PDB file of C-alpha atoms in Angstrom:
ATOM      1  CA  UNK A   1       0.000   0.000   0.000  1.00  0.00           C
ATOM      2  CA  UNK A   2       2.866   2.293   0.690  1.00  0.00           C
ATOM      3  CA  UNK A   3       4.721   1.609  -2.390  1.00  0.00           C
ATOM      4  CA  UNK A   4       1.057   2.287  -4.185  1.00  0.00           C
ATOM      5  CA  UNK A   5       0.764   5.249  -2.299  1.00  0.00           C
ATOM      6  CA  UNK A   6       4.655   6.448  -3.420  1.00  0.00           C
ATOM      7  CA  UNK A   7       3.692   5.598  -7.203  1.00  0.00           C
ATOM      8  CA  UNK A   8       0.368   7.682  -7.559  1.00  0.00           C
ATOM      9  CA  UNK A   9       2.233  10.982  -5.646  1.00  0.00           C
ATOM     10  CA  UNK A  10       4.838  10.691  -7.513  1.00  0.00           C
ATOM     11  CA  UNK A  11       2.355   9.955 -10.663  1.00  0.00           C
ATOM     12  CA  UNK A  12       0.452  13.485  -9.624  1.00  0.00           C
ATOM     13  CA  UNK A  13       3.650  15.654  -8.919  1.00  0.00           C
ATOM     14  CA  UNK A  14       4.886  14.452 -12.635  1.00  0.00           C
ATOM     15  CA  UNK A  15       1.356  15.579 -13.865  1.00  0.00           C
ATOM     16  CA  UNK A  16       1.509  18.942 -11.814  1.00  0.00           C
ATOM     17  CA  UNK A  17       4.895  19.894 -13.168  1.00  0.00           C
ATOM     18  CA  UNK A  18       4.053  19.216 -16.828  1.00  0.00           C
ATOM     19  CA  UNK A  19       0.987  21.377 -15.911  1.00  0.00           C
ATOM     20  CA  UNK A  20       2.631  23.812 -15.389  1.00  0.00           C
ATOM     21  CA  UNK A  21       5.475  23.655 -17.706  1.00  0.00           C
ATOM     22  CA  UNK A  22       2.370  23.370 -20.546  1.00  0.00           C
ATOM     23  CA  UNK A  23      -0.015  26.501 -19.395  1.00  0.00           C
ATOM     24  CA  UNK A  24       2.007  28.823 -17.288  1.00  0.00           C
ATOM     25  CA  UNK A  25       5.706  28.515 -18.949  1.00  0.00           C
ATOM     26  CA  UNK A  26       7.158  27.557 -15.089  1.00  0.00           C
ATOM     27  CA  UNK A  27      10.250  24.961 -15.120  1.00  0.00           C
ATOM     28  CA  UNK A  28       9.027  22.680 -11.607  1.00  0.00           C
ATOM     29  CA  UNK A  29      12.069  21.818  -9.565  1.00  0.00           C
ATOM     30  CA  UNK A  30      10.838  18.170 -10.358  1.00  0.00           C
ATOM     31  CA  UNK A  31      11.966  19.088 -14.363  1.00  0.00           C
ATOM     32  CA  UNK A  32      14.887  21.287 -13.325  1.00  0.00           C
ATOM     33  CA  UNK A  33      16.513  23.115 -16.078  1.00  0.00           C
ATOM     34  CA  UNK A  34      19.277  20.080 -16.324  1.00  0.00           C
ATOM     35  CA  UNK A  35      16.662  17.541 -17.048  1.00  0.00           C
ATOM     36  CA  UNK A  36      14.700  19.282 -19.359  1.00  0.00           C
ATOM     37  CA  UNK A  37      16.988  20.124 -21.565  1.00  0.00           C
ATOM     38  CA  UNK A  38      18.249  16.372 -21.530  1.00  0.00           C
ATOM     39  CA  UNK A  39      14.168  15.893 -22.391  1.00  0.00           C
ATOM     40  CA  UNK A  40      14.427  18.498 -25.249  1.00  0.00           C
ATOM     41  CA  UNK A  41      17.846  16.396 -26.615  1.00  0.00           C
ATOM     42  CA  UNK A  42      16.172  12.982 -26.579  1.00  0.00           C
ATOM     43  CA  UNK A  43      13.169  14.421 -28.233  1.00  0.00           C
ATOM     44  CA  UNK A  44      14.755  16.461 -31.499  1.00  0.00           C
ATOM     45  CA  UNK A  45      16.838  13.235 -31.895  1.00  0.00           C
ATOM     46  CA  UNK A  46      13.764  11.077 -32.251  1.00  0.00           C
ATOM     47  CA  UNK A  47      12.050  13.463 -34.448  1.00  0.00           C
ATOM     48  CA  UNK A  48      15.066  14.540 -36.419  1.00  0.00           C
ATOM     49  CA  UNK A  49      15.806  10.717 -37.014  1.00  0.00           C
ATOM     50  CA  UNK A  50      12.391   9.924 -37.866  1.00  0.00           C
ATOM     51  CA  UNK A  51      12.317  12.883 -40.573  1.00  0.00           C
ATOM     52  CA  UNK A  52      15.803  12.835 -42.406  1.00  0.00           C
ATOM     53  CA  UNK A  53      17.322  10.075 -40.843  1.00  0.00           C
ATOM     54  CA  UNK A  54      20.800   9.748 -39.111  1.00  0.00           C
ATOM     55  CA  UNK A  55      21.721  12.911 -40.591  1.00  0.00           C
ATOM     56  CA  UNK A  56      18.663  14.395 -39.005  1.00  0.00           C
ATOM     57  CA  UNK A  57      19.658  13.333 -35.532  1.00  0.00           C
ATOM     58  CA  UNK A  58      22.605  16.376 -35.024  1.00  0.00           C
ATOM     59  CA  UNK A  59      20.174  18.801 -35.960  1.00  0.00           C
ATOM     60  CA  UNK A  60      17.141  17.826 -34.361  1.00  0.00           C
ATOM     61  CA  UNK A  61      19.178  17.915 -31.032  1.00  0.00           C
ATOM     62  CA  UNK A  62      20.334  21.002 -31.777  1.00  0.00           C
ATOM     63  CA  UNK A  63      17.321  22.883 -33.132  1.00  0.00           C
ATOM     64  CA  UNK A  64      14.807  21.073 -30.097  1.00  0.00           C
ATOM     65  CA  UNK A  65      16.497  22.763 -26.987  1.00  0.00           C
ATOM     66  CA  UNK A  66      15.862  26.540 -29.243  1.00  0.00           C
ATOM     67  CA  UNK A  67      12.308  25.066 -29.779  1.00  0.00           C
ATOM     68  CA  UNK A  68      11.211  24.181 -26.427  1.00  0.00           C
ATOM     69  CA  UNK A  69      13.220  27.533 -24.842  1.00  0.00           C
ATOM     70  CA  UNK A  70      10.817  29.551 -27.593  1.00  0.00           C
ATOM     71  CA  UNK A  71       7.904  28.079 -26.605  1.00  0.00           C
ATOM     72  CA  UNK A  72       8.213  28.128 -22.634  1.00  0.00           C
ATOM     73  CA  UNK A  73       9.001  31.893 -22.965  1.00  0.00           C
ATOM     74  CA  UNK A  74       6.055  32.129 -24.863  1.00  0.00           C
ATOM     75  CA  UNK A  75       3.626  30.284 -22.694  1.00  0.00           C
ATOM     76  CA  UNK A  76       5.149  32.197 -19.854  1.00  0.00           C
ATOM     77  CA  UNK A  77       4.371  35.626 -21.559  1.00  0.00           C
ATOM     78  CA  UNK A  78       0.749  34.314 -21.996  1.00  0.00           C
ATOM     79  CA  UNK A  79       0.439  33.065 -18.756  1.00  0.00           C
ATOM     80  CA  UNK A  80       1.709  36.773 -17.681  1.00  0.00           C
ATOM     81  CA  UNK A  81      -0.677  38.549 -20.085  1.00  0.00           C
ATOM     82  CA  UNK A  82      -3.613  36.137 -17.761  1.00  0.00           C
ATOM     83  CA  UNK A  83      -2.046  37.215 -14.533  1.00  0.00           C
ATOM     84  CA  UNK A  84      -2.470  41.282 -15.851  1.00  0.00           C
ATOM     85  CA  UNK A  85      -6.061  41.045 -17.160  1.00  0.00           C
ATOM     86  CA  UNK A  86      -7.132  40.087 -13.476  1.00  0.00           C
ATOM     87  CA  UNK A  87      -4.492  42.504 -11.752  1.00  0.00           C
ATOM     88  CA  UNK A  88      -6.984  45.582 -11.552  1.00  0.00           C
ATOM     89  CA  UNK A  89      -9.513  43.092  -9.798  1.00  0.00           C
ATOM     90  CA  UNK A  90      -6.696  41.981  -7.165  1.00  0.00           C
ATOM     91  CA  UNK A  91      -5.738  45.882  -6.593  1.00  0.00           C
ATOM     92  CA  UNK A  92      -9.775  47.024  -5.335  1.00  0.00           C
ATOM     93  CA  UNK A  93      -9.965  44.061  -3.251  1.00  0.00           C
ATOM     94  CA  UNK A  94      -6.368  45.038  -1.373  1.00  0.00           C
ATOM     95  CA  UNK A  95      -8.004  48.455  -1.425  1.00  0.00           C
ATOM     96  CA  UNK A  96     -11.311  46.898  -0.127  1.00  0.00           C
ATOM     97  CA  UNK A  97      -9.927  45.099   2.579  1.00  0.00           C
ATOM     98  CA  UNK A  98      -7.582  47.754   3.670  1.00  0.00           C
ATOM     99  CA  UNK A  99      -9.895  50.278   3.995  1.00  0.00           C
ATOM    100  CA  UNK A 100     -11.567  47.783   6.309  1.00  0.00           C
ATOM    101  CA  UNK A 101      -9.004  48.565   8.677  1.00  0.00           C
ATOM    102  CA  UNK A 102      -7.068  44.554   7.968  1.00  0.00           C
ATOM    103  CA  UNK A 103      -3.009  44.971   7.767  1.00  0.00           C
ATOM    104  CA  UNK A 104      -1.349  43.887   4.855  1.00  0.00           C
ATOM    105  CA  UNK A 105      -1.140  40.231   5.905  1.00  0.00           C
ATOM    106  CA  UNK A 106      -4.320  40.388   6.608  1.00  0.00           C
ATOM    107  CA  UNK A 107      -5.779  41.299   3.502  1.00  0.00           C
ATOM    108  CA  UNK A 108      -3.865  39.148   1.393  1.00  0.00           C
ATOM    109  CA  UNK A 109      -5.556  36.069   3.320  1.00  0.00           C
ATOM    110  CA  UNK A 110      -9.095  37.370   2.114  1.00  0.00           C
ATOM    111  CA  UNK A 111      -8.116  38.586  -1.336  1.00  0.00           C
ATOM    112  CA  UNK A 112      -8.461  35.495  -3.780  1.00  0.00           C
ATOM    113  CA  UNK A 113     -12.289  35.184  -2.999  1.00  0.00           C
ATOM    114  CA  UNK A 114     -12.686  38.953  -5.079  1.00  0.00           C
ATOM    115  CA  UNK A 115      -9.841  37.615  -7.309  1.00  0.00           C
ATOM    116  CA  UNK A 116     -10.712  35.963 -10.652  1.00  0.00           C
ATOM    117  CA  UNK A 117      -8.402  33.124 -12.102  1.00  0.00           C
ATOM    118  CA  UNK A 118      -5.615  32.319 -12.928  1.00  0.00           C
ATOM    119  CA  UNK A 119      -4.585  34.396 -10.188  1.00  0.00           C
ATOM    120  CA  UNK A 120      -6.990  33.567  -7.206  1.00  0.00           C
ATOM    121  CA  UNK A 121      -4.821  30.064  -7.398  1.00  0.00           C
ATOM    122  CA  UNK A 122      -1.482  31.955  -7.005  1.00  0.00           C
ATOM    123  CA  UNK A 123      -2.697  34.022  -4.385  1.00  0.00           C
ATOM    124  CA  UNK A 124      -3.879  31.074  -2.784  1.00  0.00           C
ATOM    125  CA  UNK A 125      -0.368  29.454  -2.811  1.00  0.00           C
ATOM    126  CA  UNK A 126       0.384  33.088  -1.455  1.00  0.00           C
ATOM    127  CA  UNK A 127      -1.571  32.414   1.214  1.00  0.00           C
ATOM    128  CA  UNK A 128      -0.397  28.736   2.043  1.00  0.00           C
ATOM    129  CA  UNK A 129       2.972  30.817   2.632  1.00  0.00           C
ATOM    130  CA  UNK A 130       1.403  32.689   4.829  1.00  0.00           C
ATOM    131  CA  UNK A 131      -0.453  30.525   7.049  1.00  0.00           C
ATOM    132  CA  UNK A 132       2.797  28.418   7.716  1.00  0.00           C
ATOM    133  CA  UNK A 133       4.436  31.709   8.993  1.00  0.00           C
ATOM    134  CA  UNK A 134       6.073  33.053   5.820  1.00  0.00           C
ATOM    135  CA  UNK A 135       6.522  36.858   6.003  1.00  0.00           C
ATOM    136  CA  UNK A 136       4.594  39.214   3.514  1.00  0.00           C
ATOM    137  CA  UNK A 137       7.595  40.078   1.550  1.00  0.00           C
ATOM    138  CA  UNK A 138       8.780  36.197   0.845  1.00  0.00           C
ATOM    139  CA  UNK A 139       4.865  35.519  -0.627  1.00  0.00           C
ATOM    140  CA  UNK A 140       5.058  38.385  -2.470  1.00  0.00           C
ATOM    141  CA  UNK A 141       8.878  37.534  -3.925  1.00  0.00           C
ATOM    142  CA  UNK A 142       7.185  33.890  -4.850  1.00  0.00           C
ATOM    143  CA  UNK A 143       4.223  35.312  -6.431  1.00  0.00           C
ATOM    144  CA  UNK A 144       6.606  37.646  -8.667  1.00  0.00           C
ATOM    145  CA  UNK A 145       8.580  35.044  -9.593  1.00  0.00           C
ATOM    146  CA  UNK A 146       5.943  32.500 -10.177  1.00  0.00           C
ATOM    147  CA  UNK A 147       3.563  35.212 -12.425  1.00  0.00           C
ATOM    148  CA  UNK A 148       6.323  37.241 -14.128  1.00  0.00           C
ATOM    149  CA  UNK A 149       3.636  39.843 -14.318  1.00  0.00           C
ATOM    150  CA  UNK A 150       4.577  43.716 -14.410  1.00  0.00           C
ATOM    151  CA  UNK A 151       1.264  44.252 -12.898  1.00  0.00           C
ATOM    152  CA  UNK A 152       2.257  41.978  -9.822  1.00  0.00           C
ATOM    153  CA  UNK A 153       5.277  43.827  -9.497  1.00  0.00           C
ATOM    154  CA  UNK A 154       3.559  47.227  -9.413  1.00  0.00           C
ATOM    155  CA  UNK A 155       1.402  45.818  -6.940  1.00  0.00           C
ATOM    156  CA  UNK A 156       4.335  44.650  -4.658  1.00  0.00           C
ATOM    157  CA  UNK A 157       6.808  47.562  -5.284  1.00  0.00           C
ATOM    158  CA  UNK A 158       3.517  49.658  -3.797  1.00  0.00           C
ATOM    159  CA  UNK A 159       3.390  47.458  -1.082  1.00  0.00           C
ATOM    160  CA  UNK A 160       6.924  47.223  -0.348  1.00  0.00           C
ATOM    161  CA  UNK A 161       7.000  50.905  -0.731  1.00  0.00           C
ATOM    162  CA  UNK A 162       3.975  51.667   1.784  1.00  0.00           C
ATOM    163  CA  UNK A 163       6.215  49.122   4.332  1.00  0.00           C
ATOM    164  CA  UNK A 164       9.259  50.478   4.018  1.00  0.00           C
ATOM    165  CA  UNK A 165       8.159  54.410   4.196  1.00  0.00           C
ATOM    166  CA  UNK A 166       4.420  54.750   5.184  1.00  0.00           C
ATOM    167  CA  UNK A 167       1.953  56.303   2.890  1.00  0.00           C
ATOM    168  CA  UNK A 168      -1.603  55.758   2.013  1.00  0.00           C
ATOM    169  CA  UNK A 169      -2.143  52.513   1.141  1.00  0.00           C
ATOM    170  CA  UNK A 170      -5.685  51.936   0.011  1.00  0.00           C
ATOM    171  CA  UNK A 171      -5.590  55.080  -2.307  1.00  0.00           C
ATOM    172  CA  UNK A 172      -2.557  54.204  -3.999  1.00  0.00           C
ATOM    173  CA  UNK A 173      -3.796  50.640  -4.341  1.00  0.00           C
ATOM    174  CA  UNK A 174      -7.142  52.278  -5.549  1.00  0.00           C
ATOM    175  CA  UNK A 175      -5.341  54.371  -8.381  1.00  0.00           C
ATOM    176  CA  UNK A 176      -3.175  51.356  -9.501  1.00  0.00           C
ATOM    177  CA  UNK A 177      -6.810  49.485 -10.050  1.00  0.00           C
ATOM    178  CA  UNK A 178      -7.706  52.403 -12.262  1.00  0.00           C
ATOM    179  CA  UNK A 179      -4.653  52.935 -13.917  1.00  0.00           C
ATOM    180  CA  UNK A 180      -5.208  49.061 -15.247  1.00  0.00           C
ATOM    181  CA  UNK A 181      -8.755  49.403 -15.894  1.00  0.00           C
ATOM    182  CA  UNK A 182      -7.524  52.272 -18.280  1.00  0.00           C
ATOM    183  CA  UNK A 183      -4.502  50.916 -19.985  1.00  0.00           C
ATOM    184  CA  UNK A 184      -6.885  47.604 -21.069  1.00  0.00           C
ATOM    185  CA  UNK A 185      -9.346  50.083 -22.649  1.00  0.00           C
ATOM    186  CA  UNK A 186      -7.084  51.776 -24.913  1.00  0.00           C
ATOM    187  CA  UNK A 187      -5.318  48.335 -25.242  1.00  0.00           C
ATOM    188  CA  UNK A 188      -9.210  47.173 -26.927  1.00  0.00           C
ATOM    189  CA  UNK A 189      -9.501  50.314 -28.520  1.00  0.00           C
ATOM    190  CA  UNK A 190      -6.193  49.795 -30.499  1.00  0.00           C
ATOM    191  CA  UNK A 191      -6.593  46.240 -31.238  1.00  0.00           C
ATOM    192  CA  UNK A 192     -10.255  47.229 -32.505  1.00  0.00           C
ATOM    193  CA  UNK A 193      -8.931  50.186 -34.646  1.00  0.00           C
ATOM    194  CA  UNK A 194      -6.179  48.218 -36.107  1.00  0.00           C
ATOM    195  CA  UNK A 195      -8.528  45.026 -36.884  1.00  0.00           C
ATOM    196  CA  UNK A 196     -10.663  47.494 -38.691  1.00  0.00           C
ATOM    197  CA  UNK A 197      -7.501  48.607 -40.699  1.00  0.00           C
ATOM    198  CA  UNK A 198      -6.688  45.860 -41.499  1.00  0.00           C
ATOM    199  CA  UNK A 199      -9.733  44.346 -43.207  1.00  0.00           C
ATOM    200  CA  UNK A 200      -9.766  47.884 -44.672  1.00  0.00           C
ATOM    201  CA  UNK A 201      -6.319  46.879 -46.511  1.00  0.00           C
ATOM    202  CA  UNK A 202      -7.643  43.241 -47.177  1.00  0.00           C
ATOM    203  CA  UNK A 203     -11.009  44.174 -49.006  1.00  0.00           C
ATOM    204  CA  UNK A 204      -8.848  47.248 -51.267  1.00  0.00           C
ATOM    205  CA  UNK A 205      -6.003  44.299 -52.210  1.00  0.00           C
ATOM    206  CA  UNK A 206      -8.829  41.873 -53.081  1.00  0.00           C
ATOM    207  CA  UNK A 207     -10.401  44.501 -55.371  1.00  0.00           C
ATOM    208  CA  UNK A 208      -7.708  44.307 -58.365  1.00  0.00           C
ATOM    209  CA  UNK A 209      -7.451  40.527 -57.884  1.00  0.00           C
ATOM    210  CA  UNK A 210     -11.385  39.815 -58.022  1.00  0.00           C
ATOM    211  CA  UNK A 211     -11.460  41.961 -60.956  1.00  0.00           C
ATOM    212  CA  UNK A 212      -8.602  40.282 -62.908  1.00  0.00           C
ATOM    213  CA  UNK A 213      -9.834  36.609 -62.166  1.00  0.00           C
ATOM    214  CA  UNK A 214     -13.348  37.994 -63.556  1.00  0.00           C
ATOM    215  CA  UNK A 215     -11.904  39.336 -66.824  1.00  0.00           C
ATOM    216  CA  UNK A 216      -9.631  36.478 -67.235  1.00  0.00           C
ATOM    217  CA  UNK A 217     -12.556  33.843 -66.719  1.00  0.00           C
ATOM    218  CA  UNK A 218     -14.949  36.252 -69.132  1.00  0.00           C
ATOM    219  CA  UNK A 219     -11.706  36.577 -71.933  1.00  0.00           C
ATOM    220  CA  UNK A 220      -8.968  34.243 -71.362  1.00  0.00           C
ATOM    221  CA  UNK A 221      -5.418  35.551 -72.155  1.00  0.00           C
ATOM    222  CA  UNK A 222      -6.888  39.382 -71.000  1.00  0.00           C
ATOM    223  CA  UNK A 223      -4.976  39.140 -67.502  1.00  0.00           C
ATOM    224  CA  UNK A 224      -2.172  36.059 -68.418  1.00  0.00           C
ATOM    225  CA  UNK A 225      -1.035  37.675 -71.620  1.00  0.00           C
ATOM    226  CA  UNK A 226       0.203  40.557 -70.105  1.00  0.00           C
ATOM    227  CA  UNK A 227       2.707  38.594 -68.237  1.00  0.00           C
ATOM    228  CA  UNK A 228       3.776  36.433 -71.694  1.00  0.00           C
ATOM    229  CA  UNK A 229       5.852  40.092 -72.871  1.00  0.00           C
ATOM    230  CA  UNK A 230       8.720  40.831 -70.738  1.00  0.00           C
ATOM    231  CA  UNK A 231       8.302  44.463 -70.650  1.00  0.00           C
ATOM    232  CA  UNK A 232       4.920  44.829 -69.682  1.00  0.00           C
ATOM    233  CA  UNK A 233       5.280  42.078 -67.617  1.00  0.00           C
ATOM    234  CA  UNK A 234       8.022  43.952 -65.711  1.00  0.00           C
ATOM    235  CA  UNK A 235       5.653  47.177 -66.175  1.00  0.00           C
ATOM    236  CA  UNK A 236       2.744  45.442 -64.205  1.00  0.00           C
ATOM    237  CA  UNK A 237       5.122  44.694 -61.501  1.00  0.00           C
ATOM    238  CA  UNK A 238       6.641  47.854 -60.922  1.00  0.00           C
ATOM    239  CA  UNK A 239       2.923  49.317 -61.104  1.00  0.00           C
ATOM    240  CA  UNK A 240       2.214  46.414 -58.166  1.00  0.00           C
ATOM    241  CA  UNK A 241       4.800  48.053 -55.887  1.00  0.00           C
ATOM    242  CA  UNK A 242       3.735  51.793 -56.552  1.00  0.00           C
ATOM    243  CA  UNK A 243       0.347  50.628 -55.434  1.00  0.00           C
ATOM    244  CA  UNK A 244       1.700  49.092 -52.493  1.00  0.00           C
ATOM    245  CA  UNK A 245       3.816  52.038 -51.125  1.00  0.00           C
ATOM    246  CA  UNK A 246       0.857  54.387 -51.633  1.00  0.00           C
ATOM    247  CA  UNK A 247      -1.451  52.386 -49.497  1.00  0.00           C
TER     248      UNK A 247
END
């Protein structure tokens, strides 16, 4: 039953820390850097053998370790971009419970009920840290290192900041909340003006290519046989590019 018992944690850690290696970008101490990249060198071998060959076994090994680097970084920057969208949330209920007259400590126990996920989990872990007498500064190093948010480290800088030299507190938590709350709506106000743009510059380069696949379907040779005579060939081109920089 032990040795059952040893299997199926083991079994869940392994799950856990390719969790987290898949959706937050976060290397588990049970992966280590060492062993990963031992993981990454196994796998471009196997692929790069099963592709080209033997030949393809040097540079799968050498291309996989780039790939899987690439990726985590990626996933991390995701995860990141999750962690800031529920930031603003996190800041009014510091604020909130604050104001309530809780200390710091105390507020960060209560905070992941207001908080949305991804981040009401790391707060959570936060508070674990907490309960089993961590100070306020360690949870707040984890959680910045865990997130690699620049929202999280606005909200602990502030923090830090209020414990180090005083201050209000709530209000500056209160104006960081605001300050994200604004920087997402111009963020969805530029995403929605340059989607707009850009179906703007789709539908006018579709125009001249509708119109010649119409007159070369209605008179065949009208559109091709242009391109048969070097120099108006070359002419079309060059018109092609003038077009281009215009737009």
């Amino acid at each position: 039953a032990e040795g059952l018992s040893g299997i199926s944690s083991r079994s869940t850690r392994w799950k856990l820390a390719a969790r987290d290696l898949v959706d937050e970008g976060r290397i588990d101490e049970l992966f280590g850097g060492r062993r990963l990249l031992l993981i990454s060198f196994f796998g471009g071998a196997v692929i790069g053998f099963s592709l080209l060959g033997f030949g393809g076994i040097a540079l799968g090994m050498a291309l996989a370790p780039i790939a899987v680097r690439k990726a985590i970084e990626a996933r991390r920057r995701r995860y990141a971009a999750k962690i800031d969208a529920c930031a603003a949330e996190l800041a009014t209920a510091l604020a909130s419970s604050l104001a309530a007259g809780r200390s710091v400590r105390g507020a960060m126990l209560t905070v992941s009920v207001s908080t949305p996920e991804p981040l009401a989990c790391e707060i959570e872990r936060s508070v674990v840290d907490l309960t089993l007498g961590g100070s306020v500064a360690d949870a707040l190093a984890a959680l910045r290192s865990r997130t690699h948010s620049p929202r999280i480290e606005a909200l602990a800088g502030a923090i830090e900041l209020h414990r180090g030299s005083g201050g209000d507190l709530v209000c500056l938590m209160r104006e960081l909340a605001d300050a994200f709350r604004e920087r997402d709506r111009a963020a969805r106000d530029a995403r929605s003006a340059s989607a707009q743009a850009r179906f703007t510059a789709l539908v006018v380069a579709a125009i001249p290519v509708v119109v010649a696949l119409v007159l070369e379907l209605a008179l065949p040779g009208s559109v091709s046989g242009t391109f048969v005579v070097l120099p108006t060939a070359l002419m079309m081109v060059e018109t092609g590019r003038i077009l281009e920089a215009e737009e």
